Coordinates of C-alpha atoms and ligand atoms in Angstrom, one line a residue:
X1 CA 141.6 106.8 80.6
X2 CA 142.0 110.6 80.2
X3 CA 139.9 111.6 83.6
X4 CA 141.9 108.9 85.7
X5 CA 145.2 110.6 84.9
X6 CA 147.4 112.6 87.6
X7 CA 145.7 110.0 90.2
X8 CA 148.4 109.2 91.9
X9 CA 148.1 105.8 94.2
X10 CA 150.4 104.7 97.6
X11 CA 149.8 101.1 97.1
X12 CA 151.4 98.9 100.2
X13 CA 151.0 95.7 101.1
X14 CA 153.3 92.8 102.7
X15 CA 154.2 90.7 99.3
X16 CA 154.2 91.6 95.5
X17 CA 154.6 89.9 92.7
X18 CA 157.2 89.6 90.7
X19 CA 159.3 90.1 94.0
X20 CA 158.0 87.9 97.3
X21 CA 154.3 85.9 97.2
X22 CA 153.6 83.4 99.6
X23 CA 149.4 83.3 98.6
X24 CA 147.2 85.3 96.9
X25 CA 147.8 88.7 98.2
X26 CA 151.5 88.6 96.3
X27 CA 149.5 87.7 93.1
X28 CA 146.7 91.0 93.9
X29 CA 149.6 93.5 94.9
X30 CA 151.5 92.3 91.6
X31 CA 148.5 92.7 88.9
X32 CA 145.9 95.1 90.4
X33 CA 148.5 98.5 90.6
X34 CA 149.4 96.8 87.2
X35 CA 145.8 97.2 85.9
X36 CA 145.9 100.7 87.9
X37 CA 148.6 102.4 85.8
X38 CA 147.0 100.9 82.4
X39 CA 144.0 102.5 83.5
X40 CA 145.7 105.6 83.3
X41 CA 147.2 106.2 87.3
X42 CA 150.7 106.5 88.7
X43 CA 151.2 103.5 91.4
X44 CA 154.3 103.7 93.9
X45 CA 154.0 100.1 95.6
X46 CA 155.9 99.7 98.6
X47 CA 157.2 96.5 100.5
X48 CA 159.8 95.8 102.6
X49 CA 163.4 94.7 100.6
X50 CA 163.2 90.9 102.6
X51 CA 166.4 89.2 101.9
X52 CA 164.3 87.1 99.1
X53 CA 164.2 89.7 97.1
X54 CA 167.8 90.8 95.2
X55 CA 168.9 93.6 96.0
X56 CA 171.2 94.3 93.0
X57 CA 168.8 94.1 90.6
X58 CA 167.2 97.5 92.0
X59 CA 168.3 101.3 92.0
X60 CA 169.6 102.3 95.4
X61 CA 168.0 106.0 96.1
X62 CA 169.8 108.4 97.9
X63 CA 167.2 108.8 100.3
X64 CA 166.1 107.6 104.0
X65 CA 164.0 107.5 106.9
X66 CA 164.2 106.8 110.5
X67 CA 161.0 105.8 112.4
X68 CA 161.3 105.5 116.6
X69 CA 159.9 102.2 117.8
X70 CA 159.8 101.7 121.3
X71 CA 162.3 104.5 121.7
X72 CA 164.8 103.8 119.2
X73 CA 165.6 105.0 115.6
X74 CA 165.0 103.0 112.7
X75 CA 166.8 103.6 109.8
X76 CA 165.8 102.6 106.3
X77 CA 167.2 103.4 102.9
X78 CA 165.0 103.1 99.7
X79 CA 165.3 101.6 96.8
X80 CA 163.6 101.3 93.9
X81 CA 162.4 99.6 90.0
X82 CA 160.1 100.7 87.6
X83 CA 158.7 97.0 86.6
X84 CA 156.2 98.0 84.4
X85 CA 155.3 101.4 82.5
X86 CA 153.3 103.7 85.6
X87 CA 154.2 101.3 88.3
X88 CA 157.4 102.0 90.9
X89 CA 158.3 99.0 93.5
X90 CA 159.8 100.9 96.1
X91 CA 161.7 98.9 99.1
X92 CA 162.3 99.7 102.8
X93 CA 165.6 98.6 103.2
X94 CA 166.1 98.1 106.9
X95 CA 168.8 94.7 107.4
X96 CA 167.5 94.1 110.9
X97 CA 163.6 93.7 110.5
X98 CA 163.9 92.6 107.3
X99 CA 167.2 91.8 104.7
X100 CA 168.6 89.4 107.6
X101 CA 166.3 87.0 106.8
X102 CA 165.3 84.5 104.6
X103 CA 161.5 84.6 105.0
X104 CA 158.8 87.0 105.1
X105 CA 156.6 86.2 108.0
X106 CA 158.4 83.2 109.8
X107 CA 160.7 80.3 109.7
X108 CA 160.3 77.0 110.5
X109 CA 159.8 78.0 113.9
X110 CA 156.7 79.6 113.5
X111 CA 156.3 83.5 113.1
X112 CA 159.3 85.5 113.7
X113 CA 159.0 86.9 117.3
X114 CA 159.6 90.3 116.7
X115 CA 156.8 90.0 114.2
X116 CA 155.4 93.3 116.1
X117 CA 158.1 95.4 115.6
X118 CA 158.5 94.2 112.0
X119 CA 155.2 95.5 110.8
X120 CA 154.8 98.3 113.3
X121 CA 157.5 99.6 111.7
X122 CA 155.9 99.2 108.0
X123 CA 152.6 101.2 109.3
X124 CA 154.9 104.0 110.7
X125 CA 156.9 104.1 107.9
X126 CA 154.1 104.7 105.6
X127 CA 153.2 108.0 106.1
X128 CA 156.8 109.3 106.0
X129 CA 157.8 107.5 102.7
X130 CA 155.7 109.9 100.1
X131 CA 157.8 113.1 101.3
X132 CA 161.2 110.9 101.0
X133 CA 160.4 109.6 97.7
X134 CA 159.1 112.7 96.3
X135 CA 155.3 111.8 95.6
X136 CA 152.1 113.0 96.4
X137 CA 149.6 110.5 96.8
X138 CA 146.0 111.1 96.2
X139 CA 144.7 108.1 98.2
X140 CA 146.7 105.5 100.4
X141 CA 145.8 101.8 99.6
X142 CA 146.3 99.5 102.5
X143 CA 146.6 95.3 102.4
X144 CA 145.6 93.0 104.8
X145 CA 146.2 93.2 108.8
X146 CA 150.3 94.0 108.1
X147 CA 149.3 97.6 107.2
X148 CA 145.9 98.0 109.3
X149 CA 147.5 100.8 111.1
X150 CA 148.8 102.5 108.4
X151 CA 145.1 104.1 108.4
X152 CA 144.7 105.2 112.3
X153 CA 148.9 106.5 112.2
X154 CA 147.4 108.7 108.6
X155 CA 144.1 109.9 110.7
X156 CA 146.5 110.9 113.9
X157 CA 149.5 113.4 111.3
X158 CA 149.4 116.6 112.6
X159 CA 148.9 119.6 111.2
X160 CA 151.0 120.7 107.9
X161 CA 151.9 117.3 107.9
X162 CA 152.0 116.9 104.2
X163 CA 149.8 113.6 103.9
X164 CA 147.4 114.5 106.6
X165 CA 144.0 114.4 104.9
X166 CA 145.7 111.7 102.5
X167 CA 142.4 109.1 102.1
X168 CA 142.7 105.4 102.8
X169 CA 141.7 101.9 101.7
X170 CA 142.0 99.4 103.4
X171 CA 141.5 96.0 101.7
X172 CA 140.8 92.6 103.5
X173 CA 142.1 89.2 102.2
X174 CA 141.7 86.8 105.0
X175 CA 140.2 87.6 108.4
X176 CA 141.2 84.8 109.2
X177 CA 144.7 86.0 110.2
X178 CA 144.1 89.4 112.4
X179 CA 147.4 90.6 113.5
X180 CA 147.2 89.6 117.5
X181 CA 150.2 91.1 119.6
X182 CA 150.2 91.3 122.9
X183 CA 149.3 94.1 125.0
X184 CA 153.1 94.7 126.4
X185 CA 153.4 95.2 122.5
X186 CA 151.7 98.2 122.2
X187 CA 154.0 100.8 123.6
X188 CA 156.1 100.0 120.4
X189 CA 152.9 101.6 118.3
X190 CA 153.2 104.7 119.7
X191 CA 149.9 105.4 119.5
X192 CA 148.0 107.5 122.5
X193 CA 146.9 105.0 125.4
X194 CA 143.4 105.7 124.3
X195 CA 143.5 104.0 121.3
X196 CA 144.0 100.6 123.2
X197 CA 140.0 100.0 123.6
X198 CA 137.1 98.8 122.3
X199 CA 136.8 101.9 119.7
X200 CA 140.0 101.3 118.9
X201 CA 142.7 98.9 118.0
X202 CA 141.9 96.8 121.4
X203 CA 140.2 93.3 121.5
X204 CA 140.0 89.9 123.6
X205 CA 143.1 92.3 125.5
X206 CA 145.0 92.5 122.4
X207 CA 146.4 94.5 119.8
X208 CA 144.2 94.0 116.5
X209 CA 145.8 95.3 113.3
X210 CA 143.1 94.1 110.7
X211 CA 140.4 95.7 113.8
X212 CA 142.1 99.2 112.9
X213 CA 142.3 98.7 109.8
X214 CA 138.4 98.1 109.5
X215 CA 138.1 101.1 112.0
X216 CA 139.9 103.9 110.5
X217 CA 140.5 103.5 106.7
X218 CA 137.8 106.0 105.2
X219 CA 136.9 103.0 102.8
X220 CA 137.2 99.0 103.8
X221 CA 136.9 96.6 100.8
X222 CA 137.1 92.4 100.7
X223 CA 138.2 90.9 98.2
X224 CA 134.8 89.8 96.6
X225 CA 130.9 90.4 97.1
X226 CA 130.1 87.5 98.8
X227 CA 132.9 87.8 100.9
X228 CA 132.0 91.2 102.2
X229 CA 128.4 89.8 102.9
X230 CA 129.5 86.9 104.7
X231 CA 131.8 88.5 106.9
X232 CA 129.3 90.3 108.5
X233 CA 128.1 87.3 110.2
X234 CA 129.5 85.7 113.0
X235 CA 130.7 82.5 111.4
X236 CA 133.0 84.0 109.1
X237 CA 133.6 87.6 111.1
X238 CA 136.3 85.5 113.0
X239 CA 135.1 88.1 116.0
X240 CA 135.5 91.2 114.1
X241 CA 131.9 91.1 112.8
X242 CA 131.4 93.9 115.3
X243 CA 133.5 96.7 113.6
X244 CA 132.7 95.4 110.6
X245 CA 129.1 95.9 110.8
X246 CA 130.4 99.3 112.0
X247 CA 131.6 100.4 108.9
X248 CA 129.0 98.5 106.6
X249 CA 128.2 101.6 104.9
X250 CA 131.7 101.9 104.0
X251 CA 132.7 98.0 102.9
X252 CA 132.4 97.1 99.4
X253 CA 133.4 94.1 98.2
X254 CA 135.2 94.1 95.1
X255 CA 136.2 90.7 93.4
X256 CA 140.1 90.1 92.6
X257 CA 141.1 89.9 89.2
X258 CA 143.8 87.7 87.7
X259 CA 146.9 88.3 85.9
X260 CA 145.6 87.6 82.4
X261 CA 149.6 87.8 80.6
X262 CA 151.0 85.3 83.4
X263 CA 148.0 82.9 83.6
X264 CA 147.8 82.7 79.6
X265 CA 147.9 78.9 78.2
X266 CA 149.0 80.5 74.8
X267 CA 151.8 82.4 76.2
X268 CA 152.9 80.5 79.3
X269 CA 156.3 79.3 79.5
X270 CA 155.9 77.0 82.2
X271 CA 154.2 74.9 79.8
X272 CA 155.2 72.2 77.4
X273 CA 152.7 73.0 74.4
X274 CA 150.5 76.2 74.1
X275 CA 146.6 76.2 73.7
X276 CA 143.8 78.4 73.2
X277 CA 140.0 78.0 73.6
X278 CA 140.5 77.7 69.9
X279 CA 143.1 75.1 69.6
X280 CA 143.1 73.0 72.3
X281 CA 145.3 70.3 71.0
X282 CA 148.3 71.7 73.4
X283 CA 146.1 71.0 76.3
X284 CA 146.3 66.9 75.7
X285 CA 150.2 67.6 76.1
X286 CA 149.9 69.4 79.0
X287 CA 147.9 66.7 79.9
X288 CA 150.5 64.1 79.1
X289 CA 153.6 65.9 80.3
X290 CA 151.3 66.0 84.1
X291 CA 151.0 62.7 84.3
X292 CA 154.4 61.5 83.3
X293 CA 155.7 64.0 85.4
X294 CA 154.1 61.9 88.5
X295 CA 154.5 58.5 86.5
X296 CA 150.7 57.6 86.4
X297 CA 149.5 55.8 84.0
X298 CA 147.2 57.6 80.9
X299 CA 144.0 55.3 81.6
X300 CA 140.8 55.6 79.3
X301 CA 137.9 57.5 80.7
X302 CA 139.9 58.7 83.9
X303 CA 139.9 62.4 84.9
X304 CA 142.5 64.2 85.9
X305 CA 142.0 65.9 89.0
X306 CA 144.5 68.5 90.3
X307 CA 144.8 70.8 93.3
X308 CA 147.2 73.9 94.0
X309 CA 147.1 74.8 97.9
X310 CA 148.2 76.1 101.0
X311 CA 147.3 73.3 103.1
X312 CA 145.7 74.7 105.4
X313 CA 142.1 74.2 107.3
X314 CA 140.5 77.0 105.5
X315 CA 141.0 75.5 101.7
X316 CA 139.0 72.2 103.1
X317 CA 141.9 69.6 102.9
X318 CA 139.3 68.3 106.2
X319 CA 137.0 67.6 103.8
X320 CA 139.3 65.8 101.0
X321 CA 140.7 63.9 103.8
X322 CA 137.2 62.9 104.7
X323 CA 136.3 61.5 101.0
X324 CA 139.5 59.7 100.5
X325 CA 137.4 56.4 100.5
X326 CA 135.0 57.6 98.3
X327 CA 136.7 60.0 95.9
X328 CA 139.0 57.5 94.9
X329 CA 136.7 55.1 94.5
X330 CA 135.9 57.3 91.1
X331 CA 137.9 56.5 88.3
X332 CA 140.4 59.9 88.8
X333 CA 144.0 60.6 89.0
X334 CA 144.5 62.8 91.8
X335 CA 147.4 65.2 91.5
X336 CA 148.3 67.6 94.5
X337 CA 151.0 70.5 95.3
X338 CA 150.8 72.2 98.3
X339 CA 152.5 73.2 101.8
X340 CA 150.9 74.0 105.1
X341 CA 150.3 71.9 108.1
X342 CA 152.2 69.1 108.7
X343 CA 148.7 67.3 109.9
X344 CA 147.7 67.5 106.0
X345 CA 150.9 67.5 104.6
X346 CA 151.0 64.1 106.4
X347 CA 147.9 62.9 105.5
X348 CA 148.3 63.5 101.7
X349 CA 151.4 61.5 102.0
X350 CA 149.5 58.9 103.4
X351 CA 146.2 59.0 101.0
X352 CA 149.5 59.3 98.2
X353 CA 151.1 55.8 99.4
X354 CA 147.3 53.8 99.6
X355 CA 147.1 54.6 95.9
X356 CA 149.8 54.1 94.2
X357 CA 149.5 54.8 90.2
X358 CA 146.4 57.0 90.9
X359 CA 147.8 60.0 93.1
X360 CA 150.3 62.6 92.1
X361 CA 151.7 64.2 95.5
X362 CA 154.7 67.2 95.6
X363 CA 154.8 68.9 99.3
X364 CA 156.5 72.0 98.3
X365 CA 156.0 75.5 96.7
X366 CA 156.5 75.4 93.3
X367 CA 155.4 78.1 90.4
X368 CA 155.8 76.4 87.6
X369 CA 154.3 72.9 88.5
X370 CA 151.2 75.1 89.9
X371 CA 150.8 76.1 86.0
X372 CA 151.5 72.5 84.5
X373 CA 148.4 71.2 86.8
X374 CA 146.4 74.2 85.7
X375 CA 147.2 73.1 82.2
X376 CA 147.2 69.3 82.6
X377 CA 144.6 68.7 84.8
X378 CA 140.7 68.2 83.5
X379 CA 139.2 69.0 86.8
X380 CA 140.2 71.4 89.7
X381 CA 139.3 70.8 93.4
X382 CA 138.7 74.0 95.9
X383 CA 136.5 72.3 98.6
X384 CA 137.2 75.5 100.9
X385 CA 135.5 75.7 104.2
X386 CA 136.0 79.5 103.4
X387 CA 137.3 81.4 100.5
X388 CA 138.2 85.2 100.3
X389 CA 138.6 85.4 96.6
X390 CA 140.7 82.4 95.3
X391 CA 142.6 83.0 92.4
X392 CA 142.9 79.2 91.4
X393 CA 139.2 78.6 90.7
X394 CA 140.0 81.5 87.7
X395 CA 143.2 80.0 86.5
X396 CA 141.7 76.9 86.1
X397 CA 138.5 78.6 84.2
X398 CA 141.2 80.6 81.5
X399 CA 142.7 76.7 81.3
X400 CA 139.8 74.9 80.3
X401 CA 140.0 72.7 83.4
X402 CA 136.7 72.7 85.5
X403 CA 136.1 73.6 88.8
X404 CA 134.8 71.9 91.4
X405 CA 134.2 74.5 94.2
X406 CA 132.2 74.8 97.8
X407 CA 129.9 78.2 96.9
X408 CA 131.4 80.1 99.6
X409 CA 133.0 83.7 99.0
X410 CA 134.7 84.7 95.8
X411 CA 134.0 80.7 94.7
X412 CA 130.2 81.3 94.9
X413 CA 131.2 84.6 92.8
X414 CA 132.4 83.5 90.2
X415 CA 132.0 79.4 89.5
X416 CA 128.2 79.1 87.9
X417 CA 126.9 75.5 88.3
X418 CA 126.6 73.9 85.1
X419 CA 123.0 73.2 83.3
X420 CA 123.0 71.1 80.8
X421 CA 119.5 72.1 79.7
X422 CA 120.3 75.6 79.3
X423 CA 123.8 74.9 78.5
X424 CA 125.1 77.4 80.9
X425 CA 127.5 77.7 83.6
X426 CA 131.4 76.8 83.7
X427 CA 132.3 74.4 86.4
X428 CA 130.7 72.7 89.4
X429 CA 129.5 74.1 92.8
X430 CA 128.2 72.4 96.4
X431 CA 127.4 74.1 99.6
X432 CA 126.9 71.9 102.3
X433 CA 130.6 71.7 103.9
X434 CA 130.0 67.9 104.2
X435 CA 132.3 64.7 102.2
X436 CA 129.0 64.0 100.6
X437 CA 127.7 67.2 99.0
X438 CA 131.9 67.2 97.8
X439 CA 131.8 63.8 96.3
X440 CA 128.4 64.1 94.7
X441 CA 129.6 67.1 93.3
X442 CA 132.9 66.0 91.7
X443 CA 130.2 62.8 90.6
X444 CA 128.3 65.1 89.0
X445 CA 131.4 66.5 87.1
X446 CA 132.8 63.0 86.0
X447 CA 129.5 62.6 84.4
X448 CA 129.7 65.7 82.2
X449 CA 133.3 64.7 81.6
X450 CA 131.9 61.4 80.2
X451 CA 129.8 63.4 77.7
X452 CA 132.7 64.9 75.3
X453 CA 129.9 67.1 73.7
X454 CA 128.4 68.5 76.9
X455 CA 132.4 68.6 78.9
X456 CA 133.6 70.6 75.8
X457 CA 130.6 73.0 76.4
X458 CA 131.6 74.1 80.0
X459 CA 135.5 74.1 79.2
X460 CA 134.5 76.9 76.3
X461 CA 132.2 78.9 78.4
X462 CA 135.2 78.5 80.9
X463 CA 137.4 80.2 78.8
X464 CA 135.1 82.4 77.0
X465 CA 135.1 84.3 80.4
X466 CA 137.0 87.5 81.0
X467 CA 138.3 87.7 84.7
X468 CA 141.2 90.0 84.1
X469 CA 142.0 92.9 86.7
X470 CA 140.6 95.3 84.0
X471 CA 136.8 95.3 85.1
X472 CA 138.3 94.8 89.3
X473 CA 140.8 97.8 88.6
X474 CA 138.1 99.9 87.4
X475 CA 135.8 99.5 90.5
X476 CA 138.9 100.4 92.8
X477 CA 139.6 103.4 91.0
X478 CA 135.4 104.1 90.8
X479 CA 136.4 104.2 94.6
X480 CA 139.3 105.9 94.9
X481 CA 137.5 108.7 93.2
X482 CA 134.2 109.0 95.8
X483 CA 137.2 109.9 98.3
X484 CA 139.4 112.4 96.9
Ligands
LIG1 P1 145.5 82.0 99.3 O1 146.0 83.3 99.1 O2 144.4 81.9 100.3 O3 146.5 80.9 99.5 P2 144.6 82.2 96.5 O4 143.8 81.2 95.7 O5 144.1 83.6 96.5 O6 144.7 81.5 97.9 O7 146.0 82.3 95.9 C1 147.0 81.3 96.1 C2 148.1 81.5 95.1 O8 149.3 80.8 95.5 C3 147.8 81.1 93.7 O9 148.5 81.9 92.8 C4 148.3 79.6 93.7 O10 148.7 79.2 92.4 C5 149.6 79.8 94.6 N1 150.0 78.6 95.3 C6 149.5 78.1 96.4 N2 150.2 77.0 96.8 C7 151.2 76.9 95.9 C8 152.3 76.0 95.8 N3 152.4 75.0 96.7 N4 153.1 76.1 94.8 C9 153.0 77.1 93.9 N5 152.0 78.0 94.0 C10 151.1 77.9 94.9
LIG2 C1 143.7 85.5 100.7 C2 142.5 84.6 100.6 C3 142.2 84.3 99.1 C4 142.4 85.5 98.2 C5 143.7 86.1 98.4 C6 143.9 87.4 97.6 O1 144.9 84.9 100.9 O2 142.7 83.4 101.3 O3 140.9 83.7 99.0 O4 142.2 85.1 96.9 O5 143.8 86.5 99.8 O6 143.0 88.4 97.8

C-alpha cells in the first residue's frame, strides 16, 4: 500500500457508476478508481454532469473553465462528491452539451448530432480541469473513443503548461464503436491540419477518436488478454488493427474486475433471500421469486436459463435467434432482459409469444431485475460473436449460476470448460460462432445440471473464484508506475 501512496490518478471516462452507466464501462469507471484509492492512490474521476445525474446531491465548486470550440467559449462550472474514501467524482457542468438532456449519447433518434462537439469538448477540457480543481495528477487515465483525444490535446500543451509531460492511458472497451465524425467536423478539434492523416487521427476520410487514442496515449490497454491479442487481427481490429499493431509494444491487456460489494448474493438488496457458496438455500428463493416474477411454472428437472444484454449483434442474439427451434426443444425456462435493436428486441418478443409458460421476456433496462436473474437463474447465456471483457459471465460465476459462453475475449479469459474427470473448470465454453457448437454446448450443461453431485461441483468452483478489481487494480497501478 505504502509505495503506491501520493500517486495521484485523472481518471475520465464517459459514464460512472453510481452516477450514469449504460454498459460495462459505467460498471469499470465506478469500481476500478474504487479499487485504486484502496490500493493506496488519490483518484479525481471526471464526467460530464448529464441531466441524469442530480445535481443537488453534489457540492457546487467555485470554480470554471472555458474551452473554444469552433471559435466560441465554453463555459463549465464544476462540481463535485467524494463517494467513497480517496475517490472525488468531479462533473463538467456545461447545460448546453450536456444538463439539457435526458441521455448520454442519444435519444430515440439515434446519436445526438452534435455528438462531436459534445465529446470534443470533454478531450479539451481535460487538460485544463487539474489546474481548476487544484490537483496534480501523476498519470492521465483515458476510456474508450469519448476521450481518445485527451491523449494527442496532452502530447500538443506547450511549454510551462502545467500537465505537459502528464502520462496517459488509454484504455479500450469496444472497438467496435470508434468515434467517426466527419471531416467538416474537425475544425472544431482544434488540432493543427497535420494531424488529420494517416499518422494521425485521420481514417476512411474521417475523424477517428479511439485511432488517437491508440496513437498517442504513452500506454494503450484492452480490457482483457485475449482481447488485446485478438484485436490485432483483422477480424476483430474493426480496421484499426493497423495502429494497433503500431503500438503492440505498448498494449497490455488487462482483464476487468467486478464490483465484489454490489455483486454480493449475501449482501445484495435487490434480492429476496441472501446466499453464500456456503448456504445456498437463499439461492432456491431467488430461484422461485424469478420465475413467479415471469409467471412460469416451477417444472422438475428444468433449468433456468437467464440472459442480461444489450441486444445488440456483438452479444450473439444472431446466434440465439438461430437455435430458437432447438434450444427450446431442451427442457429450459428461458428468461431475458435486454434493450438494443429493435430487429432483436422484436424477435425476442416473438420467440417470447411461441412459448408461452417457458420464456420470461422484459425489453427494458432494469438494475435490479439484472441481479434477481443472476440470482435466480441456474444457467447464464453469453453466446457473443465478440466480447471485450463482459462483466455478466463474473456475476453469474460469484452467483453460483453457470455460464455458458463463446471463448472469445475476456469470455475465453475467464470461463474454464468444465471436466468432470478432473473435476475442474466453472462453466461451459464453445468456439465455433455456429447454432450448433451453442446448443451442444448449453446440452452439455443440462447434462451436468442433471448430475446434482457433479452441477454442485462447478457452482462451488464458480464461487470459490476471486474476480474482484483488487488483482486488475494492481496491474493498472504496476503500469501507471513504468510511466511516471
Ligand atoms: P457491455 O458493456 O458490452 O454491454 P458488459 O458485460 O461489460 O457488456 O456489461 C454490461 C453491464 O450492463 C452489466 O453490468 C449488465 O448487468 C448491465 N446490463 C446490460 N443490459 C442491462 C439491462 N437491460 N438492464 C440492466 N442491466 C443491464
Ligand atoms: C465494453 C465491452 C464489454 C466490457 C465493457 C467494460 O462495453 O463490450 O465486453 O466488459 O466494455 O470494459
Amino acid at each position: 500500500m505504502g509505495k503506491n501512496k501520493g500517486l495521484t490518478i485523472l481518471f475520465a471516462a464517459s459514464e460512472a457508476l453510481p452516477f450514469a452507466k449504460t454498459g460495462g464501462l459505467g460498471d469499470v469507471a465506478g469500481g476500478l478508481p474504487r479499487a485504486l484509492a484502496e490500493a493506496g492512490c488519490s483518484v479525481a474521476v471526471l464526467l460530464p454532469l448529464y441531466g441524469c445525474i442530480d445535481k443537488n446531491k453534489l457540492q457546487k465548486t467555485a470554480s470554471s473553465i472555458t474551452v473554444m470550440i469552433g471559435g466560441r467559449p465554453y463555459i463549465t462550472t464544476l462540481y463535485k462528491k467524494e463517494v467513497f474514501p480517496g475517490v472525488t467524482h468531479w462533473f463538467l457542468h456545461q447545460p448546453e452539451l450536456y444538463y439539457s438532456r435526458p441521455n448520454i449519447y442519444g435519444d430515440q433518434n439515434g446519436d445526438y448530432p452534435d455528438n462531436d462537439a459534445r465529446f470534443i469538448f470533454f478531450n479539451r477540457v481535460l487538460a485544463e480541469f487539474p489546474a481548476a480543481a487544484n490537483l496534480r495528477p501523476d498519470v492521465v487515465h483515458v476510456n474508450d473513443w469519448h476521450l481518445g483525444l485527451a491523449p494527442l490535446y496532452l502530447k500538443l500543451l506547450p511549454q510551462g503548461h502545467p500537465m505537459r509531460g502528464t502520462p496517459s492511458v488509454f484504455s479500450i472497451h469496444n472497438l467496435a464503436y470508434q468515434g467517426l465524425f466527419p471531416r467538416e467536423s474537425y475544425p472544431l478539434t482544434g488540432l493543427p491540419e497535420k494531424y488529420f492523416s494517416d499518422d494521425g487521427v485521420e481514417i476512411w476520410g474521417k475523424i477517428n477518436f479511439m485511432k488517437a487514442g491508440i496513437l498517442f496515449a504513452d500506454a494503450v490497454t484492452a480490457v482483457s488478454p485475449t482481447y488485446a491479442k485478438e484485436i490485432l487481427g483483422k477480424e476483430l481490429g474493426f480496421g484499426l488493427e493497423k495502429p494497433l499493431n503500431r503500438r503492440k509494444k505498448s498494449l497490455f491487456g488487462i482483464l476487468n474486475g467486478i464490483d465484489a460489494d454490489e455483486w454480493n448474493p449475501a449482501t445484495d438488496k435487490h434480492l429476496p433471500a441472501a446466499y453464500s457458496a456456503k448456504k445456498m438455500a437463499g439461492k432456491v428463493k431467488c430461484r422461485e421469486a424469478l420465475l413467479k416474477k415471469f409467471s412460469l411454472p416451477d417444472v422438475p428437472g428444468r433449468a433456468v436459463v437467464g440472459i442480461v444484454s444489450r441486444m445488440v449483434e456483438q452479444k450473439g442474439f444472431g446466434l440465439i435467434t438461430a437455435a430458437e427451434k432447438e434450444l427450446m426443444k431442451l427442457n429450459i425456462a428461458l428468461v431475458v432482459l435486454g434493450t438494443g435493436q429493435p430487429k432483436y428486441e422484436n424477435e425476442l418478443r416473438d420467440i417470447a409469444k411461441k412459448h408461452p409458460g417457458r420464456v420470461g421476456l422484459t425489453i427494458g433496462y432494469d438494475e435490479g431485475l439484472a441481479h434477481l436473474i443472476e440470482a435466480g437463474s441456474d444457467l447464464f447465456l453469453m453466446p457473443s460473436h465478440f466480447e471485450p471483457c463482459g462483466l455478466n459471465q463474473m456475476y453469474s460465476l460469484r452467483y453460483g449460476t453457470v455460464p455458458v459462453v463463446r471463448a472469445t475475449g475476456g469470455l475465453a479469459d475467464t470461463v474454464v470448460n468444465w471436466q468432470p474427470a478432473g473435476k475442474k473448470g466453472n462453466g461451459f465454453l464453445f468456439k465455433a460462432a455456429t447454432p450448433q457448437a451453442f446448443v451442444a454446448s448449453v446440452k452439455n450443461a443440462l447434462k451436468a445440471f442433471g448430475n446434482k453431485k457433479e452441477w454442485n461441483r462447478i457452482v462451488q468452483n464458480g464461487m470459490a473464484e476471486d474476480h474482484s478489481w483488487r488483482k486488475s487494480a494492481e496491474r493498472y497501478l504496476a503500469l501507471y508506475r513504468t510511466l511516471v
